[in-house]
Short mmCIF file of C-alpha atoms in Angstrom, two decimals:
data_model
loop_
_atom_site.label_atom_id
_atom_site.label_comp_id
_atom_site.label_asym_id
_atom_site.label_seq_id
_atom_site.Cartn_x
_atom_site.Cartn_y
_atom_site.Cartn_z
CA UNK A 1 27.58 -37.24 15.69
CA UNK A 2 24.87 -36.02 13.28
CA UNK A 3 23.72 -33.68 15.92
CA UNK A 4 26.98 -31.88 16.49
CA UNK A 5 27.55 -31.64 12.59
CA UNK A 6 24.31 -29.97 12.32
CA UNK A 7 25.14 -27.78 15.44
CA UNK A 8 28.58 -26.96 13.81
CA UNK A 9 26.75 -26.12 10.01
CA UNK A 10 24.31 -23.60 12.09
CA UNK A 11 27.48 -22.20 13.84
CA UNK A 12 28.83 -21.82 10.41
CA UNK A 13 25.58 -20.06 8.48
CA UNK A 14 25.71 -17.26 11.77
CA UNK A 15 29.44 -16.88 10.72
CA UNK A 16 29.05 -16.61 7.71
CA UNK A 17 26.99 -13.53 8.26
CA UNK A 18 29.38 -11.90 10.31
CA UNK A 19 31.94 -9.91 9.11
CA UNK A 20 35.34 -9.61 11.14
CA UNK A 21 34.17 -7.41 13.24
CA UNK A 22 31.38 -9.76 14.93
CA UNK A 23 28.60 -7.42 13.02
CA UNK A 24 26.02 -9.43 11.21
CA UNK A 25 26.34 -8.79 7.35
CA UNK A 26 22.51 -8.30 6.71
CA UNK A 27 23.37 -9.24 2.78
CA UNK A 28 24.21 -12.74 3.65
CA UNK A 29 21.89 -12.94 6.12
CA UNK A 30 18.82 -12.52 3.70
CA UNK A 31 20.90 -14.06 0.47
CA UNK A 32 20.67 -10.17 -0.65
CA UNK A 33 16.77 -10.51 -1.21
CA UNK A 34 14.25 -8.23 -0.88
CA UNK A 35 10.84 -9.66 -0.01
CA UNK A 36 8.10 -7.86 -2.32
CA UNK A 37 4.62 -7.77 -3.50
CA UNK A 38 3.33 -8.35 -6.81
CA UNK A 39 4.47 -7.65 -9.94
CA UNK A 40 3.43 -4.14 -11.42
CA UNK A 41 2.50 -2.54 -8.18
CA UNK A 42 3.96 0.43 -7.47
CA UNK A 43 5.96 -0.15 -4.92
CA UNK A 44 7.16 -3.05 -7.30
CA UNK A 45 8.36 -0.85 -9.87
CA UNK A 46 9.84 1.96 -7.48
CA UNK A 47 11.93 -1.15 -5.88
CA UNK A 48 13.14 -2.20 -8.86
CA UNK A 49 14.39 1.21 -9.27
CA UNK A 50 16.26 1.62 -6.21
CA UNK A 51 18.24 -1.54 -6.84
CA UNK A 52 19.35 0.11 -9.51
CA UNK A 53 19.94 3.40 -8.28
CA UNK A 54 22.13 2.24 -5.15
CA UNK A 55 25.07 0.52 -5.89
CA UNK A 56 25.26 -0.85 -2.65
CA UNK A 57 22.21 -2.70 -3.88
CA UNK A 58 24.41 -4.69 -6.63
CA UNK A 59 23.56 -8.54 -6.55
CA UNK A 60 19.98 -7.82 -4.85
CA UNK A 61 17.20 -9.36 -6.01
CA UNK A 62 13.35 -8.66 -5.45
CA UNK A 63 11.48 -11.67 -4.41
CA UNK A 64 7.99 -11.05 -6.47
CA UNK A 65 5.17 -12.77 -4.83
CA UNK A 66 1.74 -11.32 -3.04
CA UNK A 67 1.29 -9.20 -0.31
CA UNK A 68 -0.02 -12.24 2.03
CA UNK A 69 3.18 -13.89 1.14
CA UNK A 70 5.28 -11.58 2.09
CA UNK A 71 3.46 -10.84 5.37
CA UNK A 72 4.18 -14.34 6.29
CA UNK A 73 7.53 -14.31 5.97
CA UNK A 74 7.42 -11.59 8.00
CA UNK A 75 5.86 -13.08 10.97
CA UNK A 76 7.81 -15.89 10.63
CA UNK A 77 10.75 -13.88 10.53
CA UNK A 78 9.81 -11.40 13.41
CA UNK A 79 8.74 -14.84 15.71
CA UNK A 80 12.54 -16.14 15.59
CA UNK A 81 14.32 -12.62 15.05
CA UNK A 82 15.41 -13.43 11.69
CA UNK A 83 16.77 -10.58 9.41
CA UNK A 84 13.86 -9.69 6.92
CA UNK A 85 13.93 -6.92 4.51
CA UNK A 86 10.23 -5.98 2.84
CA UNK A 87 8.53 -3.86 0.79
CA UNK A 88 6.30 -1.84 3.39
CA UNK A 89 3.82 0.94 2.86
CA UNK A 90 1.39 2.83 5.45
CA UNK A 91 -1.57 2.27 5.38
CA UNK A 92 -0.81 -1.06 6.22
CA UNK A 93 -2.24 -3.31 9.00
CA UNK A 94 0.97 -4.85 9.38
CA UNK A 95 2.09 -1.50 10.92
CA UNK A 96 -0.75 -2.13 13.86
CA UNK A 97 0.15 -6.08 13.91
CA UNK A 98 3.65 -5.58 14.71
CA UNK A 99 4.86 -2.47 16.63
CA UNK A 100 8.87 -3.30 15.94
CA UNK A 101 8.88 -1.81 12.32
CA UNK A 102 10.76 0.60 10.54
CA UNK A 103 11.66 1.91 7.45
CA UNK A 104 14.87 2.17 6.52
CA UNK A 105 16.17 5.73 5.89
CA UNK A 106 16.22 6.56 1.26
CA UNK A 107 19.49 9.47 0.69
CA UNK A 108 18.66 9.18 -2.92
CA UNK A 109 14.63 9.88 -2.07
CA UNK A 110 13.83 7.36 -5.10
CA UNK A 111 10.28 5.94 -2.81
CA UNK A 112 9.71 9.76 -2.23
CA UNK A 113 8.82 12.07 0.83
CA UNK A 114 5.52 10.74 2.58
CA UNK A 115 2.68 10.44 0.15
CA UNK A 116 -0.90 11.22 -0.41
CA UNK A 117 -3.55 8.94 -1.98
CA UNK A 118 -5.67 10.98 -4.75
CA UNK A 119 -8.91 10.59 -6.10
CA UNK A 120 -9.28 10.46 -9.76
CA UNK A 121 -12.42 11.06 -11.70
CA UNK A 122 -12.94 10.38 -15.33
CA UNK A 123 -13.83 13.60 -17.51
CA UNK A 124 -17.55 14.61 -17.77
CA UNK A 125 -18.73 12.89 -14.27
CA UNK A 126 -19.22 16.28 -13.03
CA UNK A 127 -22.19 16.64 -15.49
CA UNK A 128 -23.36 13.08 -15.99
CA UNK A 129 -23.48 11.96 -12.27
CA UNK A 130 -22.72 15.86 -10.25
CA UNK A 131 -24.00 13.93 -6.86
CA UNK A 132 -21.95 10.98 -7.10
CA UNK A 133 -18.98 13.55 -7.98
CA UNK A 134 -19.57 15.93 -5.32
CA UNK A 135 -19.47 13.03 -2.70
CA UNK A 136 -16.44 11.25 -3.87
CA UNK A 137 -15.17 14.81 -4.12
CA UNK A 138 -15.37 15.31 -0.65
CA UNK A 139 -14.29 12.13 0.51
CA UNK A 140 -11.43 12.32 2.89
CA UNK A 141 -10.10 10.26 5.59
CA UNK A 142 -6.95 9.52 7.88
CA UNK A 143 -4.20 6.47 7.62
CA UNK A 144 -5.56 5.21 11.51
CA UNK A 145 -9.15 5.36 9.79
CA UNK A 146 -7.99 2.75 7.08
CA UNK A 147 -4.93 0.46 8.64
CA UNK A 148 -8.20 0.12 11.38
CA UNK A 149 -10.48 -1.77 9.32
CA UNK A 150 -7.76 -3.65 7.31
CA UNK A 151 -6.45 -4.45 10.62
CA UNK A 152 -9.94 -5.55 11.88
CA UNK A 153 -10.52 -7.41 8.92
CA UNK A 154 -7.35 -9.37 8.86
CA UNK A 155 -7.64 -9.98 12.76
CA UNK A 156 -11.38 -11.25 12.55
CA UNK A 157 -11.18 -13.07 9.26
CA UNK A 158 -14.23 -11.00 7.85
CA UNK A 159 -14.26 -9.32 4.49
CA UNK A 160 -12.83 -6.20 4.07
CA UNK A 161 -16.35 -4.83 2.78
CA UNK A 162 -18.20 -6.35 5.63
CA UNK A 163 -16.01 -4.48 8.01
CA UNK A 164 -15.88 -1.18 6.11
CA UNK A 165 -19.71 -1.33 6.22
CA UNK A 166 -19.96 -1.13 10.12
CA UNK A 167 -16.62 1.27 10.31
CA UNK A 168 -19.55 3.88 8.01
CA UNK A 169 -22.71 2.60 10.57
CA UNK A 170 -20.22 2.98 13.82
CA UNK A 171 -18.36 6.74 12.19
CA UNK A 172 -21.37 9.34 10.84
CA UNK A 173 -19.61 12.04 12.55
CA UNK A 174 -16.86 11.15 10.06
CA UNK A 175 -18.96 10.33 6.90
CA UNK A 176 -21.31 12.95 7.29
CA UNK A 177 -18.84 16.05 5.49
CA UNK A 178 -18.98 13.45 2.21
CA UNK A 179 -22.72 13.85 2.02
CA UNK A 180 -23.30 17.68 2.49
CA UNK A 181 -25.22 18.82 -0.37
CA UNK A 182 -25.87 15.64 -2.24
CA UNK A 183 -29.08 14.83 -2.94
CA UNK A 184 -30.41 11.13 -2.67
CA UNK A 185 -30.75 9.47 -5.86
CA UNK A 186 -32.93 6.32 -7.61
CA UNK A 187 -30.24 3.55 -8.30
CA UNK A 188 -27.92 5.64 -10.40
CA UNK A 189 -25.34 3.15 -11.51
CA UNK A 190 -21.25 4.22 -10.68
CA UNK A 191 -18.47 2.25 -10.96
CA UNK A 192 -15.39 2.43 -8.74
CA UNK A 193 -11.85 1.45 -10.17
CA UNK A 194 -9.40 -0.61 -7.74
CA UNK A 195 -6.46 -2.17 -6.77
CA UNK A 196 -7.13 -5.40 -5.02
CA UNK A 197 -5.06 -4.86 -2.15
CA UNK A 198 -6.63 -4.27 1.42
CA UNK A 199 -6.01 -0.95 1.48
CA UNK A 200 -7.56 0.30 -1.36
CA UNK A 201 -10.88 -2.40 -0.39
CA UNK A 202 -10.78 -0.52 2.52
CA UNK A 203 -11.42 2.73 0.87
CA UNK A 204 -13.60 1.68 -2.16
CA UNK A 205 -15.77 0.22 0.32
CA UNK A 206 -16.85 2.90 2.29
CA UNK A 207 -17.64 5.13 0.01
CA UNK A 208 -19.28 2.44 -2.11
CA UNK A 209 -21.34 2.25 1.21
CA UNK A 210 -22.07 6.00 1.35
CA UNK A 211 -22.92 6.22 -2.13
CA UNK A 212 -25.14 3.08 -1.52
CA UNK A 213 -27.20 5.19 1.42
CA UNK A 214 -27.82 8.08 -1.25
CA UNK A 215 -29.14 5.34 -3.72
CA UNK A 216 -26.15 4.79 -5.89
CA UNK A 217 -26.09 1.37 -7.24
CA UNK A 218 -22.17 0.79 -7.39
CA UNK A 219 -19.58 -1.82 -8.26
CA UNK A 220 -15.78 -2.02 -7.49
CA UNK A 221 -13.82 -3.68 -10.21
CA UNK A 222 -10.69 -4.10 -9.10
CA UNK A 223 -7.52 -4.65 -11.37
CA UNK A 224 -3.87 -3.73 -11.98
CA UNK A 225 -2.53 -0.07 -11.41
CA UNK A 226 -1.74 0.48 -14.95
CA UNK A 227 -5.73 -1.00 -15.93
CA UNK A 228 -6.80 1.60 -13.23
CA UNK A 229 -5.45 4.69 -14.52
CA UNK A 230 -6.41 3.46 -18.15
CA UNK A 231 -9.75 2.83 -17.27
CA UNK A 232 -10.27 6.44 -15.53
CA UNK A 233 -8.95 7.70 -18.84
CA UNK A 234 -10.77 6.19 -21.19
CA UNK A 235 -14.27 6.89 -19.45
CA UNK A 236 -14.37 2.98 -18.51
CA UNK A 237 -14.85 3.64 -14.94
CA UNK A 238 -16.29 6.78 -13.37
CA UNK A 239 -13.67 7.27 -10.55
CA UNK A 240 -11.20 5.53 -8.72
CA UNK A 241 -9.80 6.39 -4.74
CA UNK A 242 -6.28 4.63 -5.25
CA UNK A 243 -3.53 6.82 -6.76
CA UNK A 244 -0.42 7.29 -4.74
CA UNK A 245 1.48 10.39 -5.33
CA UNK A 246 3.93 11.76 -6.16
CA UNK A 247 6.30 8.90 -6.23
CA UNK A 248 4.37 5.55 -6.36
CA UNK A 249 2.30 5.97 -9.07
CA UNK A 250 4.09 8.91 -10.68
CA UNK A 251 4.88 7.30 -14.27
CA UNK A 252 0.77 5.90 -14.41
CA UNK A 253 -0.22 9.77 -13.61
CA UNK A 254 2.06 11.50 -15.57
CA UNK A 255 0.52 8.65 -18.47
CA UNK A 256 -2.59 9.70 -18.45
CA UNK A 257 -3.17 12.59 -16.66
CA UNK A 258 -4.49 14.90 -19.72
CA UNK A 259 -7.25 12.57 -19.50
CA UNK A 260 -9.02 12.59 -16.18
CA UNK A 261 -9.75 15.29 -13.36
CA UNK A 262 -7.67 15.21 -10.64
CA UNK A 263 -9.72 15.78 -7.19
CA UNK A 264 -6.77 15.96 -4.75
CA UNK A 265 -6.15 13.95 -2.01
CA UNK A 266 -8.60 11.65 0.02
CA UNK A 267 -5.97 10.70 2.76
CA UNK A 268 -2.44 12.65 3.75
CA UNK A 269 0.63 10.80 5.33
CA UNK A 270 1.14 7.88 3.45
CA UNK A 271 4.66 6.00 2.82
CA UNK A 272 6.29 3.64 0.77
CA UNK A 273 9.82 1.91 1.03
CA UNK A 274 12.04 -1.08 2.70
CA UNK A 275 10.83 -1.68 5.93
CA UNK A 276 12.86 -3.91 8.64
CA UNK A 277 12.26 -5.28 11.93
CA UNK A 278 14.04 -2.76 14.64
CA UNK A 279 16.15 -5.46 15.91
CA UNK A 280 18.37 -5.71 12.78
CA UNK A 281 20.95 -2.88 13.75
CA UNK A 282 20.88 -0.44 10.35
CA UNK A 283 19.16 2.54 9.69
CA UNK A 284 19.27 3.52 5.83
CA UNK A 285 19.33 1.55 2.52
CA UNK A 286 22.73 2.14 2.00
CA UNK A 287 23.95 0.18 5.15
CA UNK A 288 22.51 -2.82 3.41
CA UNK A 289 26.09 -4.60 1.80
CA UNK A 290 26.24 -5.52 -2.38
CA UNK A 291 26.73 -9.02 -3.24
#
């Protein structure tokens, strides 16, 4: 008896997820939730937005949590073929981890067209530190060349920094541009300004290992987005390698940007929005149901 009332409350969660036409009403399915990050990152706040942009979105909540949160439910949701909706963004190892993603098309473009990741400098590096400037100035890479050490490093269990440090011993065809004409200095002390997500470890780190051959002594402080961009501002840090434009960060640049040089982008083709297994049958935002 307790079995087939169980069996019969499971039948009746899958029908209540069905409309009357047999399709699954995605809504119900993930108690119109969106799984998320932390609070204040960008893709945070430009989620936040788009529930309030789309009206289809009315009654959806973001679930606020951490990035390795939200990867688990993920898996977990991927292993079973459970509906999942999450805040995604490339780079991302998750991308190489599970080949079944996609992001779900934005009409109203509020997470933007693909993205770049800039690097910022604080003013007067250029003259205090010119070879520490010239090399983060030419510091450029692609999305496979990050999402492949985050991927390493979530695969092996090492430190991001450990792996970035053989990805610039195995790659000096690739780090080699970032050094032409910069001289090799005596412990010249540079800080780099961070997010702490595995991304942007990936990409402090090797160029904290570059700068480290030339005989920088460097540190990575990592901290909020809003921290980062004040920091870079106010001359607290020299230089940070994390700002996603035009749409992710757009309210932090448009803050502050009277008050730091902008050196363009270090990596092209990056994304933001919702992301969903391919298995759950809709294609934009606006075939997900309000409350």
């Amino acid at each position: 008896m307790l079995l087939a009332a169980c069996g019969t409350d499971e039948a009746k969660e899958e029908s209540n997820a069905e409309g009357e036409s047999g399709e699954t009403n995605y809504g119900k399915a993930v108690d119109y939730t969106i799984t998320g990050i932390e609070p204040g990152a960008g893709i945070t706040v430009t989620t936040e937005k788009a529930i309030e942009e789309y009206d289809n979105l009315s009654g959806w909540e973001l679930e606020q949590s951490s990035t390795a949160a939200m990867v688990t439910e993920l898996e977990e949701a991927i292993s079973s073929e459970s509906p999942i909706v999450v805040t995604g963004w490339n780079p991302h190892w998750m991308f190489a981890k599970f080949a079944n993603l996609k992001y779900l098309e934005d009409p109203k473009g509020i997470y933007g067209d693909v993205e770049i990741i800039k690097t910022l400098a604080r003013k007067g590096l250029k003259e205090d530190k010119p070879n520490a400037y010239k090399l983060i100035d030419q510091f450029e890479w692609s999305v496979e060349d990050m999402e492949g050490i985050m991927y390493e490093a979530s695969e092996s269990g090492k430190e991001v920094a450990e792996v970035a440090k053989q990805w610039v011993e195995d790659n000096p065809d690739k780090t080699k541009p970032w050094t032409e004409g910069v001289e090799d200095v005596d412990g010249v002390e540079i800080e780099l300004v961070s997010t702490p997500w595995d991304s942007e470890r990936a990409s402090a780190n090797v160029v904290a290992e570059v700068l480290r051959q030339k005989g920088f002594h460097v540190t990575i402080t990592p901290v909020d987005v809003a921290v980062m961009f004040e920091a870079v501002a106010n001359g607290d840090g020299d230089a940070t390698l994390a700002a996603w434009l035009p749409a992710t960060h757009k309210d932090f640049y448009e803050k502050f940007k009277d008050d730091f040089v902008d050196l363009g982008a270090n990596l092209e083709g990056a994304k933001i929005g919702l992301v969903v297994p391919d298995y759950m049958d809709i294609e934009s935002i606006e075939d997900l149901p309000a409350k």
